PDB file of C-alpha atoms in Angstrom:
ATOM      1  CA  MET U   1      18.631   2.605  22.207  1.00  0.00           C
ATOM      2  CA  ASN U   2      15.693   3.923  24.072  1.00  0.00           C
ATOM      3  CA  THR U   3      12.401   2.352  25.162  1.00  0.00           C
ATOM      4  CA  THR U   4      10.477   4.023  22.213  1.00  0.00           C
ATOM      5  CA  ASP U   5      13.203   2.785  19.654  1.00  0.00           C
ATOM      6  CA  GLU U   6      13.008  -0.661  21.060  1.00  0.00           C
ATOM      7  CA  ARG U   7       9.486  -0.994  20.839  1.00  0.00           C
ATOM      8  CA  ALA U   8       9.325   0.259  16.839  1.00  0.00           C
ATOM      9  CA  GLY U   9      12.508  -1.716  16.268  1.00  0.00           C
ATOM     10  CA  LEU U  10      14.539   1.229  14.984  1.00  0.00           C
ATOM     11  CA  PRO U  11      17.797   2.493  15.698  1.00  0.00           C
ATOM     12  CA  SER U  12      19.014   5.768  17.776  1.00  0.00           C
ATOM     13  CA  ALA U  13      22.513   6.000  15.989  1.00  0.00           C
ATOM     14  CA  GLY U  14      21.388   9.306  14.902  1.00  0.00           C
ATOM     15  CA  ASN U  15      25.235  10.262  14.238  1.00  0.00           C
ATOM     16  CA  ASP U  16      26.644   6.956  12.664  1.00  0.00           C
ATOM     17  CA  PRO U  17      27.422   7.256   8.985  1.00  0.00           C
ATOM     18  CA  ALA U  18      27.645   3.451   8.652  1.00  0.00           C
ATOM     19  CA  ALA U  19      24.126   3.110   9.749  1.00  0.00           C
ATOM     20  CA  LEU U  20      23.114   5.816   7.440  1.00  0.00           C
ATOM     21  CA  ASP U  21      24.847   3.854   4.621  1.00  0.00           C
ATOM     22  CA  SER U  22      22.692   0.582   5.404  1.00  0.00           C
ATOM     23  CA  PHE U  23      19.573   2.469   4.898  1.00  0.00           C
ATOM     24  CA  LEU U  24      20.582   4.364   1.604  1.00  0.00           C
ATOM     25  CA  ALA U  25      21.829   0.980   0.435  1.00  0.00           C
ATOM     26  CA  LYS U  26      18.594  -0.983   1.233  1.00  0.00           C
ATOM     27  CA  TRP U  27      16.632   1.666  -0.906  1.00  0.00           C
ATOM     28  CA  ARG U  28      19.111   0.994  -3.694  1.00  0.00           C
ATOM     29  CA  GLN U  29      18.863  -2.684  -3.515  1.00  0.00           C
ATOM     30  CA  ARG U  30      14.914  -2.033  -4.239  1.00  0.00           C
ATOM     31  CA  TRP U  31      15.825   0.464  -6.991  1.00  0.00           C
ATOM     32  CA  PRO U  32      19.149  -0.316  -8.890  1.00  0.00           C
ATOM     33  CA  GLU U  33      18.122   1.978 -11.718  1.00  0.00           C
ATOM     34  CA  TRP U  34      19.168   4.839  -9.739  1.00  0.00           C
ATOM     35  CA  GLY U  35      22.678   4.081 -10.382  1.00  0.00           C
ATOM     36  CA  VAL U  36      22.070   5.141 -13.790  1.00  0.00           C
ATOM     37  CA  ALA U  37      19.057   7.620 -13.162  1.00  0.00           C
ATOM     38  CA  GLU U  38      20.750   9.895 -10.817  1.00  0.00           C
ATOM     39  CA  VAL U  39      23.162  11.428 -13.072  1.00  0.00           C
ATOM     40  CA  PHE U  40      20.356  13.493 -13.953  1.00  0.00           C
ATOM     41  CA  VAL U  41      19.847  14.929 -10.549  1.00  0.00           C
ATOM     42  CA  PRO U  42      22.189  18.033  -9.944  1.00  0.00           C
ATOM     43  CA  ALA U  43      25.102  16.688  -7.980  1.00  0.00           C
ATOM     44  CA  PRO U  44      24.512  18.975  -4.693  1.00  0.00           C
ATOM     45  CA  GLN U  45      21.187  17.504  -4.731  1.00  0.00           C
ATOM     46  CA  ARG U  46      22.173  13.751  -5.190  1.00  0.00           C
ATOM     47  CA  GLY U  47      22.549  13.027  -1.211  1.00  0.00           C
ATOM     48  CA  SER U  48      19.400  14.499  -0.351  1.00  0.00           C
ATOM     49  CA  ALA U  49      17.566  12.712  -3.004  1.00  0.00           C
ATOM     50  CA  LEU U  50      18.993   9.372  -2.009  1.00  0.00           C
ATOM     51  CA  ALA U  51      18.251   9.787   1.611  1.00  0.00           C
ATOM     52  CA  TRP U  52      14.875  11.279   1.087  1.00  0.00           C
ATOM     53  CA  ALA U  53      13.842   8.366  -1.145  1.00  0.00           C
ATOM     54  CA  ALA U  54      15.227   6.004   1.391  1.00  0.00           C
ATOM     55  CA  LEU U  55      13.037   7.683   4.217  1.00  0.00           C
ATOM     56  CA  LEU U  56      10.022   7.306   1.980  1.00  0.00           C
ATOM     57  CA  GLN U  57      10.563   3.628   1.643  1.00  0.00           C
ATOM     58  CA  GLU U  58      10.676   3.172   5.158  1.00  0.00           C
ATOM     59  CA  LEU U  59       7.545   4.690   5.728  1.00  0.00           C
ATOM     60  CA  GLY U  60       5.800   3.011   3.165  1.00  0.00           C
ATOM     61  CA  ASP U  61       7.482  -0.563   4.506  1.00  0.00           C
ATOM     62  CA  ALA U  62       6.068   0.537   8.007  1.00  0.00           C
ATOM     63  CA  ALA U  63       2.600   1.464   6.878  1.00  0.00           C
ATOM     64  CA  TRP U  64       2.146  -1.431   4.422  1.00  0.00           C
ATOM     65  CA  GLY U  65       4.439  -4.274   5.224  1.00  0.00           C
ATOM     66  CA  GLY U  66       3.763  -7.709   6.978  1.00  0.00           C
ATOM     67  CA  ARG U  67       0.550  -9.182   7.634  1.00  0.00           C
ATOM     68  CA  ASP U  68       0.130  -7.723  11.210  1.00  0.00           C
ATOM     69  CA  PRO U  69      -0.265  -4.177  10.967  1.00  0.00           C
ATOM     70  CA  ARG U  70       0.788  -3.530  14.654  1.00  0.00           C
ATOM     71  CA  PRO U  71       4.491  -3.433  14.225  1.00  0.00           C
ATOM     72  CA  GLY U  72       4.295  -0.972  11.320  1.00  0.00           C
ATOM     73  CA  GLU U  73       1.871   1.204  13.361  1.00  0.00           C
ATOM     74  CA  ALA U  74       4.588   1.266  16.149  1.00  0.00           C
ATOM     75  CA  LYS U  75       7.296   2.345  13.596  1.00  0.00           C
ATOM     76  CA  LEU U  76       5.013   4.956  12.203  1.00  0.00           C
ATOM     77  CA  ALA U  77       4.275   6.279  15.742  1.00  0.00           C
ATOM     78  CA  TRP U  78       7.812   6.251  16.048  1.00  0.00           C
ATOM     79  CA  TRP U  79       8.452   8.123  12.981  1.00  0.00           C
ATOM     80  CA  GLY U  80       5.895  10.643  13.712  1.00  0.00           C
ATOM     81  CA  GLU U  81       8.041  11.612  16.862  1.00  0.00           C
ATOM     82  CA  GLU U  82      11.197  11.467  15.141  1.00  0.00           C
ATOM     83  CA  LEU U  83       9.984  14.054  12.348  1.00  0.00           C
ATOM     84  CA  GLN U  84       8.752  16.334  15.115  1.00  0.00           C
ATOM     85  CA  GLY U  85      12.221  16.148  16.460  1.00  0.00           C
ATOM     86  CA  TRP U  86      13.888  17.255  13.303  1.00  0.00           C
ATOM     87  CA  SER U  87      11.517  20.164  13.130  1.00  0.00           C
ATOM     88  CA  ARG U  88      13.224  21.147  16.622  1.00  0.00           C
ATOM     89  CA  GLY U  89      17.024  20.203  15.841  1.00  0.00           C
ATOM     90  CA  ALA U  90      17.026  16.641  17.190  1.00  0.00           C
ATOM     91  CA  ARG U  91      17.300  13.161  15.381  1.00  0.00           C
ATOM     92  CA  ARG U  92      17.974   9.914  16.334  1.00  0.00           C
ATOM     93  CA  HIS U  93      17.548   8.162  13.022  1.00  0.00           C
ATOM     94  CA  PRO U  94      20.665   7.923  10.772  1.00  0.00           C
ATOM     95  CA  LEU U  95      18.728   9.276   7.767  1.00  0.00           C
ATOM     96  CA  GLY U  96      18.599  12.670   9.992  1.00  0.00           C
ATOM     97  CA  ILE U  97      22.276  12.969   9.034  1.00  0.00           C
ATOM     98  CA  ALA U  98      21.500  13.793   5.811  1.00  0.00           C
ATOM     99  CA  LEU U  99      18.118  15.236   6.131  1.00  0.00           C
ATOM    100  CA  GLN U 100      17.183  16.727   9.421  1.00  0.00           C
ATOM    101  CA  ARG U 101      19.018  20.075   8.906  1.00  0.00           C
ATOM    102  CA  GLN U 102      17.437  20.771   5.522  1.00  0.00           C
ATOM    103  CA  SER U 103      14.634  23.581   5.248  1.00  0.00           C
ATOM    104  CA  ALA U 104      11.410  21.805   4.952  1.00  0.00           C
ATOM    105  CA  ASP U 105       8.183  21.188   7.087  1.00  0.00           C
ATOM    106  CA  TRP U 106       9.218  18.009   9.040  1.00  0.00           C
ATOM    107  CA  ALA U 107       6.111  18.701  11.555  1.00  0.00           C
ATOM    108  CA  ALA U 108       3.695  18.567   8.649  1.00  0.00           C
ATOM    109  CA  LEU U 109       5.117  15.355   7.071  1.00  0.00           C
ATOM    110  CA  ALA U 110       4.725  14.027  10.711  1.00  0.00           C
ATOM    111  CA  ALA U 111       0.947  15.284  10.991  1.00  0.00           C
ATOM    112  CA  ALA U 112       0.217  13.225   7.477  1.00  0.00           C
ATOM    113  CA  LEU U 113       1.628   9.848   8.679  1.00  0.00           C
ATOM    114  CA  PRO U 114      -2.005   8.865   9.836  1.00  0.00           C
ATOM    115  CA  THR U 115      -3.484   9.086   6.474  1.00  0.00           C
ATOM    116  CA  LEU U 116      -0.263   6.813   5.165  1.00  0.00           C
ATOM    117  CA  ARG U 117      -1.341   4.496   8.004  1.00  0.00           C
ATOM    118  CA  ALA U 118      -5.089   4.358   6.974  1.00  0.00           C
ATOM    119  CA  SER U 119      -4.095   3.830   3.387  1.00  0.00           C
ATOM    120  CA  ARG U 120      -3.472   0.112   4.343  1.00  0.00           C
ATOM    121  CA  GLU U 121      -7.061  -0.711   4.143  1.00  0.00           C
ATOM    122  CA  ARG U 122      -8.187  -2.046   0.811  1.00  0.00           C
ATOM    123  CA  PRO U 123      -9.612   0.711  -1.313  1.00  0.00           C
ATOM    124  CA  ARG U 124     -13.030   0.724  -3.221  1.00  0.00           C
ATOM    125  CA  ASP U 125     -11.833   1.921  -6.684  1.00  0.00           C
ATOM    126  CA  HIS U 126      -9.138   3.542  -8.367  1.00  0.00           C
ATOM    127  CA  ALA U 127     -10.375   6.988  -7.028  1.00  0.00           C
ATOM    128  CA  GLU U 128     -10.609   6.113  -3.473  1.00  0.00           C
ATOM    129  CA  ALA U 129      -7.017   4.602  -3.812  1.00  0.00           C
ATOM    130  CA  PHE U 130      -5.623   7.768  -4.744  1.00  0.00           C
ATOM    131  CA  ALA U 131      -7.790   9.978  -2.547  1.00  0.00           C
ATOM    132  CA  ALA U 132      -6.327   7.908   0.550  1.00  0.00           C
ATOM    133  CA  LEU U 133      -2.895   9.079  -0.261  1.00  0.00           C
ATOM    134  CA  GLU U 134      -3.608  12.788  -1.251  1.00  0.00           C
ATOM    135  CA  PRO U 135      -2.904  14.140   2.225  1.00  0.00           C
ATOM    136  CA  PHE U 136       0.217  12.356   2.720  1.00  0.00           C
ATOM    137  CA  ALA U 137       1.295  13.027  -0.927  1.00  0.00           C
ATOM    138  CA  ALA U 138       0.288  16.769  -0.223  1.00  0.00           C
ATOM    139  CA  ALA U 139       3.263  16.736   2.556  1.00  0.00           C
ATOM    140  CA  VAL U 140       5.459  14.980   0.644  1.00  0.00           C
ATOM    141  CA  ALA U 141       5.556  17.099  -2.302  1.00  0.00           C
ATOM    142  CA  ALA U 142       5.792  20.264  -0.071  1.00  0.00           C
ATOM    143  CA  VAL U 143       9.096  18.483   1.538  1.00  0.00           C
ATOM    144  CA  GLU U 144      10.467  17.905  -2.171  1.00  0.00           C
ATOM    145  CA  GLN U 145       9.851  21.263  -3.356  1.00  0.00           C
ATOM    146  CA  ARG U 146      11.962  22.697  -0.311  1.00  0.00           C
ATOM    147  CA  LEU U 147      14.855  20.067  -0.581  1.00  0.00           C
ATOM    148  CA  PHE U 148      14.896  20.139  -4.582  1.00  0.00           C
ATOM    149  CA  ILE U 149      13.923  23.627  -5.706  1.00  0.00           C
ATOM    150  CA  GLY U 150      13.633  25.936  -2.690  1.00  0.00           C
ATOM    151  CA  ALA U 151      11.042  28.538  -1.403  1.00  0.00           C
ATOM    152  CA  GLY U 152       8.200  29.010  -3.732  1.00  0.00           C
ATOM    153  CA  ASP U 153       4.527  27.562  -4.188  1.00  0.00           C
ATOM    154  CA  ASP U 154       4.198  24.222  -2.741  1.00  0.00           C
ATOM    155  CA  ASP U 155       0.699  23.569  -4.128  1.00  0.00           C
ATOM    156  CA  ALA U 156       1.456  21.924  -7.151  1.00  0.00           C
ATOM    157  CA  GLN U 157      -1.302  19.083  -8.272  1.00  0.00           C
ATOM    158  CA  GLY U 158       1.046  17.534 -10.794  1.00  0.00           C
ATOM    159  CA  SER U 159       3.652  16.937  -8.163  1.00  0.00           C
ATOM    160  CA  ARG U 160       1.244  15.678  -5.647  1.00  0.00           C
ATOM    161  CA  ASP U 161      -0.473  13.238  -8.118  1.00  0.00           C
ATOM    162  CA  ALA U 162       3.047  12.057  -9.036  1.00  0.00           C
ATOM    163  CA  VAL U 163       3.639  11.141  -5.596  1.00  0.00           C
ATOM    164  CA  VAL U 164       0.475   9.073  -5.316  1.00  0.00           C
ATOM    165  CA  ALA U 165       0.769   6.990  -8.328  1.00  0.00           C
ATOM    166  CA  ALA U 166       4.786   6.187  -7.139  1.00  0.00           C
ATOM    167  CA  LEU U 167       3.195   5.188  -3.866  1.00  0.00           C
ATOM    168  CA  LEU U 168       0.671   3.025  -5.433  1.00  0.00           C
ATOM    169  CA  GLN U 169       3.074   1.272  -7.509  1.00  0.00           C
ATOM    170  CA  SER U 170       5.551   0.917  -4.255  1.00  0.00           C
ATOM    171  CA  ARG U 171       2.716  -1.524  -2.981  1.00  0.00           C
ATOM    172  CA  PHE U 172       3.627  -4.151  -5.287  1.00  0.00           C
ATOM    173  CA  PHE U 173       6.754  -4.448  -3.155  1.00  0.00           C
ATOM    174  CA  HIS U 174       4.601  -6.454  -0.329  1.00  0.00           C
ATOM    175  CA  GLU U 175       3.259  -9.773  -0.306  1.00  0.00           C
ATOM    176  CA  GLY U 176      -0.410 -10.046  -1.116  1.00  0.00           C
ATOM    177  CA  ASP U 177      -3.040  -8.096  -2.972  1.00  0.00           C
ATOM    178  CA  ALA U 178      -4.541  -6.120  -0.021  1.00  0.00           C
ATOM    179  CA  HIS U 179      -3.794  -2.940  -2.022  1.00  0.00           C
ATOM    180  CA  VAL U 180      -5.999  -4.191  -4.961  1.00  0.00           C
ATOM    181  CA  PRO U 181      -9.314  -2.249  -5.020  1.00  0.00           C
ATOM    182  CA  LEU U 182     -12.312  -3.965  -4.331  1.00  0.00           C
ATOM    183  CA  ALA U 183     -13.782  -3.250  -7.893  1.00  0.00           C
ATOM    184  CA  ILE U 184     -10.908  -5.144  -9.439  1.00  0.00           C
ATOM    185  CA  VAL U 185     -11.048  -7.898  -6.973  1.00  0.00           C
ATOM    186  CA  ALA U 186     -14.677  -8.221  -8.081  1.00  0.00           C
ATOM    187  CA  ARG U 187     -13.749  -9.078 -11.515  1.00  0.00           C
ATOM    188  CA  ALA U 188     -12.934 -12.611 -11.170  1.00  0.00           C
ATOM    189  CA  GLY U 189     -12.070 -14.252 -14.298  1.00  0.00           C
ATOM    190  CA  GLU U 190     -10.801 -11.584 -16.248  1.00  0.00           C
ATOM    191  CA  GLY U 191      -7.297 -12.188 -15.102  1.00  0.00           C
ATOM    192  CA  THR U 192      -5.425 -11.728 -11.653  1.00  0.00           C
ATOM    193  CA  PRO U 193      -6.259  -8.864  -9.312  1.00  0.00           C
ATOM    194  CA  LEU U 194      -2.678  -7.973  -9.301  1.00  0.00           C
ATOM    195  CA  ALA U 195      -2.306  -7.628 -13.001  1.00  0.00           C
ATOM    196  CA  ILE U 196      -5.377  -6.128 -13.437  1.00  0.00           C
ATOM    197  CA  TRP U 197      -4.542  -3.466 -10.945  1.00  0.00           C
ATOM    198  CA  ALA U 198      -1.237  -2.885 -12.115  1.00  0.00           C
ATOM    199  CA  GLU U 199      -2.396  -2.117 -15.919  1.00  0.00           C
ATOM    200  CA  GLN U 200      -5.156   0.007 -14.602  1.00  0.00           C
ATOM    201  CA  LEU U 201      -2.349   2.046 -12.645  1.00  0.00           C
ATOM    202  CA  ARG U 202      -0.384   2.237 -15.756  1.00  0.00           C
ATOM    203  CA  GLN U 203      -3.020   3.362 -18.255  1.00  0.00           C
ATOM    204  CA  ARG U 204      -4.488   6.086 -15.564  1.00  0.00           C
ATOM    205  CA  TRP U 205      -1.104   7.201 -14.818  1.00  0.00           C
ATOM    206  CA  PRO U 206      -0.904  11.166 -14.323  1.00  0.00           C
ATOM    207  CA  GLN U 207       0.504  12.937 -17.183  1.00  0.00           C
ATOM    208  CA  ALA U 208       1.392  16.201 -15.841  1.00  0.00           C
ATOM    209  CA  PRO U 209       5.076  16.156 -14.702  1.00  0.00           C
ATOM    210  CA  ALA U 210       6.262  16.784 -11.166  1.00  0.00           C
ATOM    211  CA  ARG U 211       8.208  20.065 -10.511  1.00  0.00           C
ATOM    212  CA  THR U 212      11.399  18.458  -9.082  1.00  0.00           C
ATOM    213  CA  VAL U 213      13.788  16.465 -11.067  1.00  0.00           C
ATOM    214  CA  PRO U 214      14.106  13.618  -8.698  1.00  0.00           C
ATOM    215  CA  ARG U 215      10.457  13.182  -8.407  1.00  0.00           C
ATOM    216  CA  ARG U 216      10.110  12.953 -12.157  1.00  0.00           C
ATOM    217  CA  LEU U 217      12.632  10.263 -12.364  1.00  0.00           C
ATOM    218  CA  TRP U 218      11.311   8.247  -9.680  1.00  0.00           C
ATOM    219  CA  THR U 219       7.709   8.249 -10.853  1.00  0.00           C
ATOM    220  CA  ALA U 220       8.659   7.516 -14.355  1.00  0.00           C
ATOM    221  CA  LEU U 221      10.767   4.541 -13.226  1.00  0.00           C
ATOM    222  CA  ALA U 222       7.803   3.408 -11.150  1.00  0.00           C
ATOM    223  CA  HIS U 223       5.476   3.744 -14.634  1.00  0.00           C
ATOM    224  CA  ALA U 224       7.689   1.802 -16.659  1.00  0.00           C
ATOM    225  CA  ARG U 225       7.978  -1.109 -13.827  1.00  0.00           C
ATOM    226  CA  LEU U 226       4.149  -1.581 -13.920  1.00  0.00           C
ATOM    227  CA  GLY U 227       4.678  -2.746 -17.573  1.00  0.00           C
ATOM    228  CA  HIS U 228       6.335  -5.782 -16.349  1.00  0.00           C
ATOM    229  CA  ALA U 229       4.399  -8.853 -15.383  1.00  0.00           C
ATOM    230  CA  GLU U 230       6.091  -8.657 -12.133  1.00  0.00           C
ATOM    231  CA  PRO U 231       5.641  -4.827 -11.159  1.00  0.00           C
ATOM    232  CA  ALA U 232       8.304  -4.887  -8.410  1.00  0.00           C
ATOM    233  CA  ARG U 233      11.010  -6.067 -11.067  1.00  0.00           C
ATOM    234  CA  ALA U 234      13.718  -3.592 -11.920  1.00  0.00           C
ATOM    235  CA  LEU U 235      14.334  -2.412 -15.236  1.00  0.00           C
ATOM    236  CA  LYS U 236      17.359  -2.924 -17.697  1.00  0.00           C
ATOM    237  CA  PRO U 237      20.118  -0.170 -17.440  1.00  0.00           C
ATOM    238  CA  TRP U 238      19.767   0.896 -21.188  1.00  0.00           C
ATOM    239  CA  ARG U 239      15.919   1.520 -20.598  1.00  0.00           C
ATOM    240  CA  SER U 240      16.396   3.235 -17.170  1.00  0.00           C
ATOM    241  CA  LEU U 241      18.831   5.603 -18.909  1.00  0.00           C
ATOM    242  CA  ALA U 242      16.274   6.577 -21.586  1.00  0.00           C
ATOM    243  CA  ILE U 243      13.383   7.145 -19.320  1.00  0.00           C
ATOM    244  CA  ALA U 244      15.444   9.021 -17.022  1.00  0.00           C
ATOM    245  CA  TRP U 245      16.829  11.498 -19.777  1.00  0.00           C
ATOM    246  CA  ARG U 246      13.009  11.881 -20.928  1.00  0.00           C
ATOM    247  CA  SER U 247      12.005  12.649 -17.712  1.00  0.00           C
ATOM    248  CA  ALA U 248      14.547  15.108 -16.498  1.00  0.00           C
ATOM    249  CA  ARG U 249      13.807  17.105 -19.659  1.00  0.00           C
ATOM    250  CA  ALA U 250      10.390  17.327 -19.203  1.00  0.00           C
ATOM    251  CA  ARG U 251       8.827  20.830 -18.251  1.00  0.00           C
ATOM    252  CA  PRO U 252       6.175  20.941 -15.105  1.00  0.00           C
ATOM    253  CA  ARG U 253       3.152  22.254 -16.330  1.00  0.00           C
ATOM    254  CA  ASN U 254       2.273  24.164 -13.198  1.00  0.00           C
TER     255      ASN U 254
END
């Protein structure tokens, strides 16, 4: 592990399949529903979809995890270097085994990481929470377009909104309520801020389906979890199957 990797607490075993499996397993542990839902993803895309989801989890955990933001900032800086390396054909992280050679704009994703880091700050309201993640979501949606559809128009508002919504739900995996908007925190007496925010997200969830099947599945599962008293709790397999079936059949509007 080189000095940069050591500071960020990240691996440099870019060719170790066992290390790759550990990152994929970590994502599956958080989203066990995928064992049911992934059957609706075309078989040739399932490996890339799983690795891509694991990468987004790593980036989100770096941006929002822990009470001290500095370790996460170091990890995101490392990831910025790593993704720039992917665009040049180099890799250090095991997830690069599954993703680095894919035809995607990794440099643009790296350039969007500062906006992800900035989204750690508490937003004022629902609109600001969405707006803060819009630049990063645009880069994510563009990568997903390339991974799961191929060349084409990357400017799909439905896909970007779906990414933002799923990212906001994923913050419930982290301790505390620093992601809850100030406007909701100020409504003391109406319920716990986390519960109010979860319900507001659920009610204002984007309606336009994303362009890619994996994104439609991830976003639908995230939306369903918001209906739980604990928005990070996994869904039952039968419910996951029904949600995945409906989402896979949905037709994008743009």
